mmCIF file of C-alpha atoms in Angstrom:
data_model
loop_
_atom_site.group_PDB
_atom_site.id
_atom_site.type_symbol
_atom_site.label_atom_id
_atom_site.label_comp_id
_atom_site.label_asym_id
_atom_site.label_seq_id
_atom_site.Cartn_x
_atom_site.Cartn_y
_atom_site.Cartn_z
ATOM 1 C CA UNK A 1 -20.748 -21.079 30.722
ATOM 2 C CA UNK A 2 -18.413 -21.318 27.572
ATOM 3 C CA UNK A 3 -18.663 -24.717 27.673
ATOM 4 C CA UNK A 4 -21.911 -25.240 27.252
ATOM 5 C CA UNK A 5 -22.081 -23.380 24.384
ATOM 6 C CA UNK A 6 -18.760 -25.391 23.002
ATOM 7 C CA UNK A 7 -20.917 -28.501 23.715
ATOM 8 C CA UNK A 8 -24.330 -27.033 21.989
ATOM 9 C CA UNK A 9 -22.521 -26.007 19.022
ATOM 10 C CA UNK A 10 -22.342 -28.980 16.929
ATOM 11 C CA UNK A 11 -22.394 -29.194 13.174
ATOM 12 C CA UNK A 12 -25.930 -29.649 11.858
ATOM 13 C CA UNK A 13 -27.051 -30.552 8.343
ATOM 14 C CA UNK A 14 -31.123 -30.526 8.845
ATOM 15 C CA UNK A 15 -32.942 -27.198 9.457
ATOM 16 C CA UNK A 16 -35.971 -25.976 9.849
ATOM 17 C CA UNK A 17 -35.778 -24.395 6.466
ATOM 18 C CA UNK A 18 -39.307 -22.564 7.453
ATOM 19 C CA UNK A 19 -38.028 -20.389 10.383
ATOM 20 C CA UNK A 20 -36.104 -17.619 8.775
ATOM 21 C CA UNK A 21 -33.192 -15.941 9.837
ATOM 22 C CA UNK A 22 -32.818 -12.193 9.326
ATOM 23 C CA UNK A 23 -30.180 -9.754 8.095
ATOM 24 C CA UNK A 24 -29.605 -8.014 11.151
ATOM 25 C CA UNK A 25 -29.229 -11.218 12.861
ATOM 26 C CA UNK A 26 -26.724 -12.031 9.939
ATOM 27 C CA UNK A 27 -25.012 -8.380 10.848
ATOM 28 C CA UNK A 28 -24.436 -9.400 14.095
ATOM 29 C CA UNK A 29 -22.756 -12.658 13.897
ATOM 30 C CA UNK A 30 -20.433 -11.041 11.801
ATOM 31 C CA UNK A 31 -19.740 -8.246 14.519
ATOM 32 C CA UNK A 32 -18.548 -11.202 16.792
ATOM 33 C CA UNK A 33 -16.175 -12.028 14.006
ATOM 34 C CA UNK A 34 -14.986 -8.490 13.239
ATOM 35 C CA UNK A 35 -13.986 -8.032 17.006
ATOM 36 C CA UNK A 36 -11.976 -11.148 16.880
ATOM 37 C CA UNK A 37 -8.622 -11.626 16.465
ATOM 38 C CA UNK A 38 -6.322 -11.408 13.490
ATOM 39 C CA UNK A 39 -3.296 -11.944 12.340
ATOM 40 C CA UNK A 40 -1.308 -8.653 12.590
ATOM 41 C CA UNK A 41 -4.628 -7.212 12.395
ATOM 42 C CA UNK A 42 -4.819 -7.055 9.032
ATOM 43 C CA UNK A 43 -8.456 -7.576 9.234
ATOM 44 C CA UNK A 44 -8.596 -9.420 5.054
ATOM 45 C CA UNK A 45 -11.957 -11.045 5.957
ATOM 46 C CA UNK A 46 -15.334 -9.626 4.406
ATOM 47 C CA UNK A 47 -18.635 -11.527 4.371
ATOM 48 C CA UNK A 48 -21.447 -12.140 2.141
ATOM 49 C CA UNK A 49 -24.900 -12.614 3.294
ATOM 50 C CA UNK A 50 -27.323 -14.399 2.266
ATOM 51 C CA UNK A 51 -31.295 -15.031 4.217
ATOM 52 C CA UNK A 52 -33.314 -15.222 1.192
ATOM 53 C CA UNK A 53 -34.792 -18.235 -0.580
ATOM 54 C CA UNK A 54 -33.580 -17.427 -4.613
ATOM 55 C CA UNK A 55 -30.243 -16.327 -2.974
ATOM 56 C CA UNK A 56 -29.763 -19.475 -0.516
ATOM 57 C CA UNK A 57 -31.021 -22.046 -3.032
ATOM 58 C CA UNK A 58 -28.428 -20.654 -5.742
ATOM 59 C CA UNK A 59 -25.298 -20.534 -2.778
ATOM 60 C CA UNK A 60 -27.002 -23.980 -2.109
ATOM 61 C CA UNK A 61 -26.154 -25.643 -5.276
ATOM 62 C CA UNK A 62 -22.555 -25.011 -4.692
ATOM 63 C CA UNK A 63 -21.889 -26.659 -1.461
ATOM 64 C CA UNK A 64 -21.016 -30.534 -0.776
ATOM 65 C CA UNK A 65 -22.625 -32.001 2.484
ATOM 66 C CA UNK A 66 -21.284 -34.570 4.987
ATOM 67 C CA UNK A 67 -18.474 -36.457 3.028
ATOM 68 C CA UNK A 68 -18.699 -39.450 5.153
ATOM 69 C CA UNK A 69 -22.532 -39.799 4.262
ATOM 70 C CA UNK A 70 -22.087 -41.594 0.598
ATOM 71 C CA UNK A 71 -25.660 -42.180 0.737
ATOM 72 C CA UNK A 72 -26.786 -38.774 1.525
ATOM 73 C CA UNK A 73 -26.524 -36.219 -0.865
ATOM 74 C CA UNK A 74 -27.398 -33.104 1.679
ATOM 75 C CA UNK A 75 -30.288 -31.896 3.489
ATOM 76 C CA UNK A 76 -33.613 -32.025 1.251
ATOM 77 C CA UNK A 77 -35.977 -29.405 0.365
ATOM 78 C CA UNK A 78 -37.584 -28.201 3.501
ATOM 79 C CA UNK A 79 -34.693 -28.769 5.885
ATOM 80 C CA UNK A 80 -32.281 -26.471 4.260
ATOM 81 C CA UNK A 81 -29.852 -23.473 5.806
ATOM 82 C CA UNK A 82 -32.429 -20.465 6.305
ATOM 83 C CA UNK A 83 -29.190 -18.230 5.744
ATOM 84 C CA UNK A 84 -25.811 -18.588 4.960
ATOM 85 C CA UNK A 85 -22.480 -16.511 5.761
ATOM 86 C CA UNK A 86 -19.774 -16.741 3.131
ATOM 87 C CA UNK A 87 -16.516 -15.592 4.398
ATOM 88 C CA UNK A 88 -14.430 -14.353 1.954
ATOM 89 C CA UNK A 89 -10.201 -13.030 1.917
ATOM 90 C CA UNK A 90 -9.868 -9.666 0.147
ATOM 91 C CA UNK A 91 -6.808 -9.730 -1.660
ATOM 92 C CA UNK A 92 -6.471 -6.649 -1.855
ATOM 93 C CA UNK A 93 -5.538 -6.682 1.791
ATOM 94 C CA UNK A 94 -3.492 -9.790 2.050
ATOM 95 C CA UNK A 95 -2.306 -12.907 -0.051
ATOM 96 C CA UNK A 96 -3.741 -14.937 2.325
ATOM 97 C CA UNK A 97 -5.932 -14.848 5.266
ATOM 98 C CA UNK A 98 -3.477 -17.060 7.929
ATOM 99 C CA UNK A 99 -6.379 -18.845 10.448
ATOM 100 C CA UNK A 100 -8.443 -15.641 10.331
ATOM 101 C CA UNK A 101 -11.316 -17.564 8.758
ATOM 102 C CA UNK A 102 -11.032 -20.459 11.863
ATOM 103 C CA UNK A 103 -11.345 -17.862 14.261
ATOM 104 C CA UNK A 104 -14.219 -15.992 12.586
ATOM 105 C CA UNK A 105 -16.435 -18.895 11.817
ATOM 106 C CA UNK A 106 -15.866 -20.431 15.506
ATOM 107 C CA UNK A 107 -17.063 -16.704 16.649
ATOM 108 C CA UNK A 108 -19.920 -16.527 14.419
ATOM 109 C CA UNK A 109 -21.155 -20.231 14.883
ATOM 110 C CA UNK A 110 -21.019 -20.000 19.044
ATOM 111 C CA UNK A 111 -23.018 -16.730 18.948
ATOM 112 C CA UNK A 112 -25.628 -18.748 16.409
ATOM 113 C CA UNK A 113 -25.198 -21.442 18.886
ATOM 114 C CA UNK A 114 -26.509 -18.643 21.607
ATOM 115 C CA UNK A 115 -29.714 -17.910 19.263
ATOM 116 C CA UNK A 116 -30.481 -21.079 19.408
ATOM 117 C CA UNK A 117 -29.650 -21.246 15.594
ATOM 118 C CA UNK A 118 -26.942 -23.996 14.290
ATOM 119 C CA UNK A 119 -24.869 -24.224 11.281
ATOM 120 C CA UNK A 120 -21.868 -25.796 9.448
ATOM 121 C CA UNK A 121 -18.931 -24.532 8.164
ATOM 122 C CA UNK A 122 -18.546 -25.962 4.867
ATOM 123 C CA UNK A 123 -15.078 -25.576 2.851
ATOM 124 C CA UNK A 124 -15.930 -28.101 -0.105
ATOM 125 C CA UNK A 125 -17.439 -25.410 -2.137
ATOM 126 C CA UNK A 126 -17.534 -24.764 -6.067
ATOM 127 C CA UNK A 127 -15.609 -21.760 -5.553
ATOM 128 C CA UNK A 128 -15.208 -20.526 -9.070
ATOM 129 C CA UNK A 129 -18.703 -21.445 -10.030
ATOM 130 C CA UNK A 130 -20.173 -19.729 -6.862
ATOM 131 C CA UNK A 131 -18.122 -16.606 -7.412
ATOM 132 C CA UNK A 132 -19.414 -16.433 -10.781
ATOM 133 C CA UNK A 133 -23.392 -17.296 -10.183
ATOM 134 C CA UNK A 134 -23.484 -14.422 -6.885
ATOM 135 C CA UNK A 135 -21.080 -11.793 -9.295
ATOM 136 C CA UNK A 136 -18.372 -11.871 -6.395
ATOM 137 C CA UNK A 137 -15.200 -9.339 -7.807
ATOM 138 C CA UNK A 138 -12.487 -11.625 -8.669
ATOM 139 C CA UNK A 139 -10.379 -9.716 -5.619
ATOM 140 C CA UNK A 140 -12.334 -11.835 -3.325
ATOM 141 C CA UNK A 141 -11.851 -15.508 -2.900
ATOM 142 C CA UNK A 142 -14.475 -17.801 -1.345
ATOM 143 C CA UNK A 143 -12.909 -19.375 1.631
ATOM 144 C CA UNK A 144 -15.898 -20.666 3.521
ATOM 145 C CA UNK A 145 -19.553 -20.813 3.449
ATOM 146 C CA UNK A 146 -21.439 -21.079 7.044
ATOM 147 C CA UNK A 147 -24.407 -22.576 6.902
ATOM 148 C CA UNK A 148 -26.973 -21.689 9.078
ATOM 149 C CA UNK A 149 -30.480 -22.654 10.400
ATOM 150 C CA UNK A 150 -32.778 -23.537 13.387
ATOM 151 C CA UNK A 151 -30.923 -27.209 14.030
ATOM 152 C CA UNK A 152 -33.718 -30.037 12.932
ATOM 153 C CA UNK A 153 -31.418 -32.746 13.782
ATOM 154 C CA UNK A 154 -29.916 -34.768 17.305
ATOM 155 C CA UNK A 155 -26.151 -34.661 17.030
ATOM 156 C CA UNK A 156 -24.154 -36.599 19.755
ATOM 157 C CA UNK A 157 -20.456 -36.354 20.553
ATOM 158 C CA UNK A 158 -19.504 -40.470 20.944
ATOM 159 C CA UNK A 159 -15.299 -41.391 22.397
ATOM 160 C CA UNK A 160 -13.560 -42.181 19.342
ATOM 161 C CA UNK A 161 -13.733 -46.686 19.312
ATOM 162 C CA UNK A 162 -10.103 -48.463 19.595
ATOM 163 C CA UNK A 163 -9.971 -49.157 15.882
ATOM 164 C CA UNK A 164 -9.518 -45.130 15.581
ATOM 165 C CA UNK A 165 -12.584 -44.909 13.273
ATOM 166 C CA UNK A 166 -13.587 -41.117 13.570
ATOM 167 C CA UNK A 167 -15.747 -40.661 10.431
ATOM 168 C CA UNK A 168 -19.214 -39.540 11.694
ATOM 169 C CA UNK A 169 -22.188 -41.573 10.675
ATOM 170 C CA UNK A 170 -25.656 -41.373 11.626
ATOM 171 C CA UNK A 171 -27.675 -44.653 13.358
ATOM 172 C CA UNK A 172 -31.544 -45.319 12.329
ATOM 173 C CA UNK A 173 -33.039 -42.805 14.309
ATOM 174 C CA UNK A 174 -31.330 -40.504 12.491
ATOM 175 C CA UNK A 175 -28.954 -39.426 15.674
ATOM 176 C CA UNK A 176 -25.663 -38.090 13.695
ATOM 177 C CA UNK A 177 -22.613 -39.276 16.207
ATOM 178 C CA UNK A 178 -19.789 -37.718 16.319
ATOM 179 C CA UNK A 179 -16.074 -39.724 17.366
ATOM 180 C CA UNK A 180 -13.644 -37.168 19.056
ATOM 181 C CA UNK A 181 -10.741 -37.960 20.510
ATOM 182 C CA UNK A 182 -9.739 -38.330 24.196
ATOM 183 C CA UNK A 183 -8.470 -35.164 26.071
ATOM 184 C CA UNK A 184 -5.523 -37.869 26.836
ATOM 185 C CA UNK A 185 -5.129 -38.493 23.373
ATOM 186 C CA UNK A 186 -4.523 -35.113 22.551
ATOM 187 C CA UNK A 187 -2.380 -34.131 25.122
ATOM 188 C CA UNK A 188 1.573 -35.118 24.262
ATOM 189 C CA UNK A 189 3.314 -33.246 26.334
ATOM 190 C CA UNK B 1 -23.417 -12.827 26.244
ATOM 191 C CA UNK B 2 -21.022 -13.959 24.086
ATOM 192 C CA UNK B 3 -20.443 -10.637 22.525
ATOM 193 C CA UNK B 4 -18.866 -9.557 26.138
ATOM 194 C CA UNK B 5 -16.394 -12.298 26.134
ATOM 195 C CA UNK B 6 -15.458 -11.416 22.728
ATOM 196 C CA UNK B 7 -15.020 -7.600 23.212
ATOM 197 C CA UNK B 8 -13.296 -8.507 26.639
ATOM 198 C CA UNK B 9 -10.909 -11.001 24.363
ATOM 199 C CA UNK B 10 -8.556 -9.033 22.881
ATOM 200 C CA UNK B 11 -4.500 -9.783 22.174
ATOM 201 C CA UNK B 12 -3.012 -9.335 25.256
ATOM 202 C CA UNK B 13 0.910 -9.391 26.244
ATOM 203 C CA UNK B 14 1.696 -8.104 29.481
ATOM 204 C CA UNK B 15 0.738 -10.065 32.157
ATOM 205 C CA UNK B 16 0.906 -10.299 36.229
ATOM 206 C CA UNK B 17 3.638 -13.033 35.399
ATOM 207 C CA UNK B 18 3.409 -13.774 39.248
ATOM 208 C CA UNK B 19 -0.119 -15.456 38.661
ATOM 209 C CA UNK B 20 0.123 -19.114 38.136
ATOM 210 C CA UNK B 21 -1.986 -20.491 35.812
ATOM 211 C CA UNK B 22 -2.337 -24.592 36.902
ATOM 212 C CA UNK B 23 -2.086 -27.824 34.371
ATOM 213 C CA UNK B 24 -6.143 -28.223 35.236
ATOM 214 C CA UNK B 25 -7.009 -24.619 33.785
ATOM 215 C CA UNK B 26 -5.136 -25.597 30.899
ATOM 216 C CA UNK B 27 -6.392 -29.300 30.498
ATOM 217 C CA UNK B 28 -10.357 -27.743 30.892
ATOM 218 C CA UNK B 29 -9.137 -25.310 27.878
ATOM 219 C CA UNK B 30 -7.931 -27.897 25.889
ATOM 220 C CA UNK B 31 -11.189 -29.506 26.343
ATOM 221 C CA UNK B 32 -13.375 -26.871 24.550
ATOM 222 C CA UNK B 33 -10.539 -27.290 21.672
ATOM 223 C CA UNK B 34 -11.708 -30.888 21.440
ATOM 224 C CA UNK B 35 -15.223 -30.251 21.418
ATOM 225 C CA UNK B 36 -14.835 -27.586 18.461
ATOM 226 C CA UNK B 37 -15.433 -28.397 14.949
ATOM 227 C CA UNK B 38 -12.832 -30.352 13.138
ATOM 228 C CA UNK B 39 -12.290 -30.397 9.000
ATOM 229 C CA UNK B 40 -13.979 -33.786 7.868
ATOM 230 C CA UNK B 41 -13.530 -34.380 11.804
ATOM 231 C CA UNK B 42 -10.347 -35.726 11.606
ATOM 232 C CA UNK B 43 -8.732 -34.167 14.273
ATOM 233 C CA UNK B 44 -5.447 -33.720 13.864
ATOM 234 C CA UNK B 45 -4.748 -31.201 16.398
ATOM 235 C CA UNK B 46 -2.387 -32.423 19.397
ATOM 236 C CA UNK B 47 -1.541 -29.699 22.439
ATOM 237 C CA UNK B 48 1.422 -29.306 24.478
ATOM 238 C CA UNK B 49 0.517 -27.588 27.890
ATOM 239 C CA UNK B 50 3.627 -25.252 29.855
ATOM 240 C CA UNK B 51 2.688 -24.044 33.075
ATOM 241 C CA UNK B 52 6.507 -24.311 34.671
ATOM 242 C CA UNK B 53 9.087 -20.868 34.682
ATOM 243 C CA UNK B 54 11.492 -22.937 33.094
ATOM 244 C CA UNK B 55 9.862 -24.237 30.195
ATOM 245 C CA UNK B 56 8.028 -21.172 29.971
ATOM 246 C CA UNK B 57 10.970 -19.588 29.628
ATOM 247 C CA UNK B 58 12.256 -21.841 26.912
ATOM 248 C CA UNK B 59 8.992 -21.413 24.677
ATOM 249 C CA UNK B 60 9.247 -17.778 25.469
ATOM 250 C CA UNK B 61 12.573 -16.852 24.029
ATOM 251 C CA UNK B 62 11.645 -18.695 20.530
ATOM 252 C CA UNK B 63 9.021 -16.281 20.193
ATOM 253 C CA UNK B 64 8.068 -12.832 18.450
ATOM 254 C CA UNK B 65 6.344 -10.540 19.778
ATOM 255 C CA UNK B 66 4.053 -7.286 18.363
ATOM 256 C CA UNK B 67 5.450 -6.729 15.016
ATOM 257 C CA UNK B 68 3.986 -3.205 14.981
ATOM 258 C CA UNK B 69 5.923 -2.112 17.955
ATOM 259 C CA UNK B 70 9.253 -2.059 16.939
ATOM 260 C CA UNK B 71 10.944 -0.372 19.518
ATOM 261 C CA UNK B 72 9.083 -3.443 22.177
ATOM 262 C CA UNK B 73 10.973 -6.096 21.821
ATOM 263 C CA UNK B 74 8.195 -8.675 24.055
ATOM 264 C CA UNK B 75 7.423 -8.185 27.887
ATOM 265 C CA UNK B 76 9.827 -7.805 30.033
ATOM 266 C CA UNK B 77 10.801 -10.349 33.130
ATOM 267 C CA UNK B 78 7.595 -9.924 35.613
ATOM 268 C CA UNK B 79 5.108 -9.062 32.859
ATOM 269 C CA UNK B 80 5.859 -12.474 30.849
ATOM 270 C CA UNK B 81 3.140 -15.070 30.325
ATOM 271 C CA UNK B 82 2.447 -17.733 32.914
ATOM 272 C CA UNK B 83 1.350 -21.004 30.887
ATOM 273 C CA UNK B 84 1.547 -21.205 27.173
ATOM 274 C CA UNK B 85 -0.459 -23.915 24.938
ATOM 275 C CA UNK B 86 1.233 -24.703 21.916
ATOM 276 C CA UNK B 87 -0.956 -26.294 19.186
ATOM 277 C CA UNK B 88 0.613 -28.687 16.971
ATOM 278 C CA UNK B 89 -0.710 -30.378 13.935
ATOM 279 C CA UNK B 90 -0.214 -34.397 13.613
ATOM 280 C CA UNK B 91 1.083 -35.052 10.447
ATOM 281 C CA UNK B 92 0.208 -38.744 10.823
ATOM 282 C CA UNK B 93 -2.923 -37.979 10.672
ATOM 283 C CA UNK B 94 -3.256 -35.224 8.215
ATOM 284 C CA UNK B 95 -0.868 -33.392 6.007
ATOM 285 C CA UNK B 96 -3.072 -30.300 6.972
ATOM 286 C CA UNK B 97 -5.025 -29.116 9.444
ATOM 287 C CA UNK B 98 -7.191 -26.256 7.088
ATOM 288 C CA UNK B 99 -8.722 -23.980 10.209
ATOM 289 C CA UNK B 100 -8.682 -25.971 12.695
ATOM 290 C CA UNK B 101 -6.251 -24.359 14.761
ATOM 291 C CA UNK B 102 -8.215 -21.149 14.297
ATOM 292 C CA UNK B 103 -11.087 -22.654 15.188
ATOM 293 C CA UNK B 104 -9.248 -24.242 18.611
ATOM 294 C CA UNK B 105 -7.793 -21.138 19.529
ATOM 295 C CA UNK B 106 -10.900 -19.030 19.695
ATOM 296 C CA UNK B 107 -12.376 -21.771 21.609
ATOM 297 C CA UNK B 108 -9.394 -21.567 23.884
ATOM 298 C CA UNK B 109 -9.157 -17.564 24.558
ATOM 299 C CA UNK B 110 -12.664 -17.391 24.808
ATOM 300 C CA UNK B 111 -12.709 -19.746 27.628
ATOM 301 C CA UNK B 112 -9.854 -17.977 28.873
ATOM 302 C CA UNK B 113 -11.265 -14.666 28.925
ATOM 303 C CA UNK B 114 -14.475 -16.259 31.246
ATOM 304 C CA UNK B 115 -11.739 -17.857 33.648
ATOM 305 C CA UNK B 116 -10.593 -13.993 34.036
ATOM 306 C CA UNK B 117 -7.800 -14.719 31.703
ATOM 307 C CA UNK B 118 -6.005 -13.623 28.786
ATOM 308 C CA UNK B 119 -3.611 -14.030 25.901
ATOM 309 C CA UNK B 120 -2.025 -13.787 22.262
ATOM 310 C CA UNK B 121 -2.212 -15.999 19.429
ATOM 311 C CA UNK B 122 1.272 -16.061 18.315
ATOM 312 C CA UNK B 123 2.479 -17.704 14.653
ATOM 313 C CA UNK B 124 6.008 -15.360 14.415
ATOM 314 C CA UNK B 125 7.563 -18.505 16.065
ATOM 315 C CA UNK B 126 11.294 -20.142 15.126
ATOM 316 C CA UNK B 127 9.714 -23.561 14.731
ATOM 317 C CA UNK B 128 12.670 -25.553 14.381
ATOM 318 C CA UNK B 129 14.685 -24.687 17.261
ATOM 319 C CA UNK B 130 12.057 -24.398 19.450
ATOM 320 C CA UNK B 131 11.082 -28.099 18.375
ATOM 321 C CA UNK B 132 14.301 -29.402 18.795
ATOM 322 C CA UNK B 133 14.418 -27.598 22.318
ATOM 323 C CA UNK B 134 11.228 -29.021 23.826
ATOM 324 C CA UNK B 135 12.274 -32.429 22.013
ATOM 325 C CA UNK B 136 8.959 -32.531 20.277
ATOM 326 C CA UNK B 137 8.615 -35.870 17.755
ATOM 327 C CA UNK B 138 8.794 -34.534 14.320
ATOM 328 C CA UNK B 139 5.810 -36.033 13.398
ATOM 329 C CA UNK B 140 4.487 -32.597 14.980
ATOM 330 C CA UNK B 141 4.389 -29.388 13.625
ATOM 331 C CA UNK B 142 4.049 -26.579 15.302
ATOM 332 C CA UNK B 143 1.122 -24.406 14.513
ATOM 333 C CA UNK B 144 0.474 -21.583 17.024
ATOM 334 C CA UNK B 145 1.418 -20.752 20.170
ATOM 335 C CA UNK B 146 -1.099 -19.337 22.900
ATOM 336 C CA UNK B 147 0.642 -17.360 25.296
ATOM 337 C CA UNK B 148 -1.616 -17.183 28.709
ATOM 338 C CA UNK B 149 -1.998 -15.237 31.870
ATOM 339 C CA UNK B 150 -3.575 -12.437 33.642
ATOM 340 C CA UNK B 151 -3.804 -10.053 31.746
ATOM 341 C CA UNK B 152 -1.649 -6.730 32.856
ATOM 342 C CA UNK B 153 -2.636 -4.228 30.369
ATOM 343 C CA UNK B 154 -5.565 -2.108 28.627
ATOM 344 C CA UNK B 155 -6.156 -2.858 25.123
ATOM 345 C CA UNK B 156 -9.105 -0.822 23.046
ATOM 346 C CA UNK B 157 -10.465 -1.725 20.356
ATOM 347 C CA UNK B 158 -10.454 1.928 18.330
ATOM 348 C CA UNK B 159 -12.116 2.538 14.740
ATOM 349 C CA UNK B 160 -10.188 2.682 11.437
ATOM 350 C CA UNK B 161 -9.435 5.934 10.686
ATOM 351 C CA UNK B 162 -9.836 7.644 7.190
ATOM 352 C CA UNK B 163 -6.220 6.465 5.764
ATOM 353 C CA UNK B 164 -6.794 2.954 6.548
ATOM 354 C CA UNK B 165 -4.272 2.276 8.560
ATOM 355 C CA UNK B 166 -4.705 -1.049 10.965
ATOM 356 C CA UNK B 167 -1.324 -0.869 13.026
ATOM 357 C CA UNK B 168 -1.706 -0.895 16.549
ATOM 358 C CA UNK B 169 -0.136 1.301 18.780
ATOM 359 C CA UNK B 170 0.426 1.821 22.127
ATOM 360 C CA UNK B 171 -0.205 5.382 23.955
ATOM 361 C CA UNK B 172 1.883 7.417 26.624
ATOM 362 C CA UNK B 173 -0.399 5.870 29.799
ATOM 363 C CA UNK B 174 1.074 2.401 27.900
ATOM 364 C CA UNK B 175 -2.718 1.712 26.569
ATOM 365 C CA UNK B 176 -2.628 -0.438 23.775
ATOM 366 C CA UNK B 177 -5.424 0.838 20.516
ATOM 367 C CA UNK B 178 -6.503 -2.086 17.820
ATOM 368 C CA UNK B 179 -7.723 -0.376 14.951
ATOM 369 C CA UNK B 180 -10.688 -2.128 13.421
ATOM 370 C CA UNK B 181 -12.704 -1.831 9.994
ATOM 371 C CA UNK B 182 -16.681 -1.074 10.590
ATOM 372 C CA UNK B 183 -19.065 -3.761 10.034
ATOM 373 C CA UNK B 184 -20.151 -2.106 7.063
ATOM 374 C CA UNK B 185 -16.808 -2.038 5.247
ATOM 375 C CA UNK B 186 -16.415 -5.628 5.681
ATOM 376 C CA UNK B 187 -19.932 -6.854 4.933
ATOM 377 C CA UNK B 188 -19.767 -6.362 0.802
ATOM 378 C CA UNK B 189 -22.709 -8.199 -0.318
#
């Protein structure tokens, strides 16, 4: 079922930074993403790869982690993405890239989910500085970076509380919860 | 697999119009939205459900449908969709909602596809009027519309060919042919 995949694929921060992830498994997440929609089919997405350690660490350096973790300045050395997808808008193609990118990382980050990999789509990203450090052609612009990684971490979906709070926070066990809003909530009409 | 529900996904927009789709389908839709990642989790996607021929209708004719096929100008009475989710964003909540829209609407076809299902993401949409028609608060934008049904026509997914050109196109037999770039011409690094 769908749904069980929906409910699997969580956003994890922790990895098991030891069990690699290979290109072709790379090459075929993005195949669920090419066969995706998009808008008017214009098709401006392309994707970088990235599965090994000098490349990762460098992509690594550019990302911001969990902005509602003050105390927690990202995953530590160990429990790191094995890989990383950055997708990126060609403007050559098209000014802009609509939702494409939504669409692409859901597809890419359910059929991780199906690996029993995990990841995180991350948009607060140095882009300029990234482009730069990986020699990206200025055509390109960094849109997001999916992390990704065997999931070292418990993350649980909690109701959101009646004050409305839904920042995610993580108790002592380390247990990262998760507020989302009430199918009731959501529905207005 | 996943990969079959996203090859079997594809844009459709004729449909056995005669084929109800109920409020329940489109509630347990709505759901996998909800448990999809959010931007900073903040969730400011709401969802208005149609499942009735007269506000179908109503959503319908604010519409546009296949820019490509400019001599269509949408189905025709009988082969029109049978529910439609509109996804709005809150603006009380966020100014923006980044990708999350993309992100709920491959969440939502996908799950339609398993349920036998099918449908379009559609943005070519005259927001105001159809706002002001369905009486929607303006505190809501409208985002996308998901047009839903059984599906009522073959759609193949065909490979670029050597001028580039993406435009789909319909055949003689009424087969409809998605052009799409190779794996290797969007993977650039």
């Amino acid at each position: 079922m769908l749904k069980d995949l929906v409910v699997q694929n969580r956003s994890y921060r922790r990895f098991y930074q030891e069990v690699a992830v290979d290109m072709d498994t790379l090459r075929e997440l993005v195949d669920l993403a090419r066969l995706s929609a998009s808008g008017a089919n214009r098709q401006p997405l392309k994707y970088l790869l990235s599965c090994e350690a000098e490349r990762n660490a460098l992509i690594f350096q550019h990302l911001a982690w969990a902005g509602y973790l003050v105390d927690w300045p990202g995953p530590v050395e160990g429990e790191r993405p094995s890989a990383y997808i950055l997708i990126l808008g060609d403007t050559e193609i098209s000014r802009s890239s609509g939702v494409d990118h939504g669409i692409a990382a859901q597809s890419i980050l359910l059929g991780a989910t199906e690996k029993g990999l995990g990841g995180c789509i991350i948009a607060s990203i140095q882009r300029e500085k990234l482009c730069e450090a990986l020699g990206i052609d200025p055509r390109y612009e960094i849109l997001l970076a999916l992390a990704l990684g065997k999931p070292k971490e418990r993350v649980v979906v909690d109701p959101v509380g009646p004050e409305g709070d839904i920042k995610y926070w993580r108790d002592s066990e380390g247990v990262h919860h998760v507020p989302k809003r009430a199918l009731d909530e959501i529905i207005v009409g």
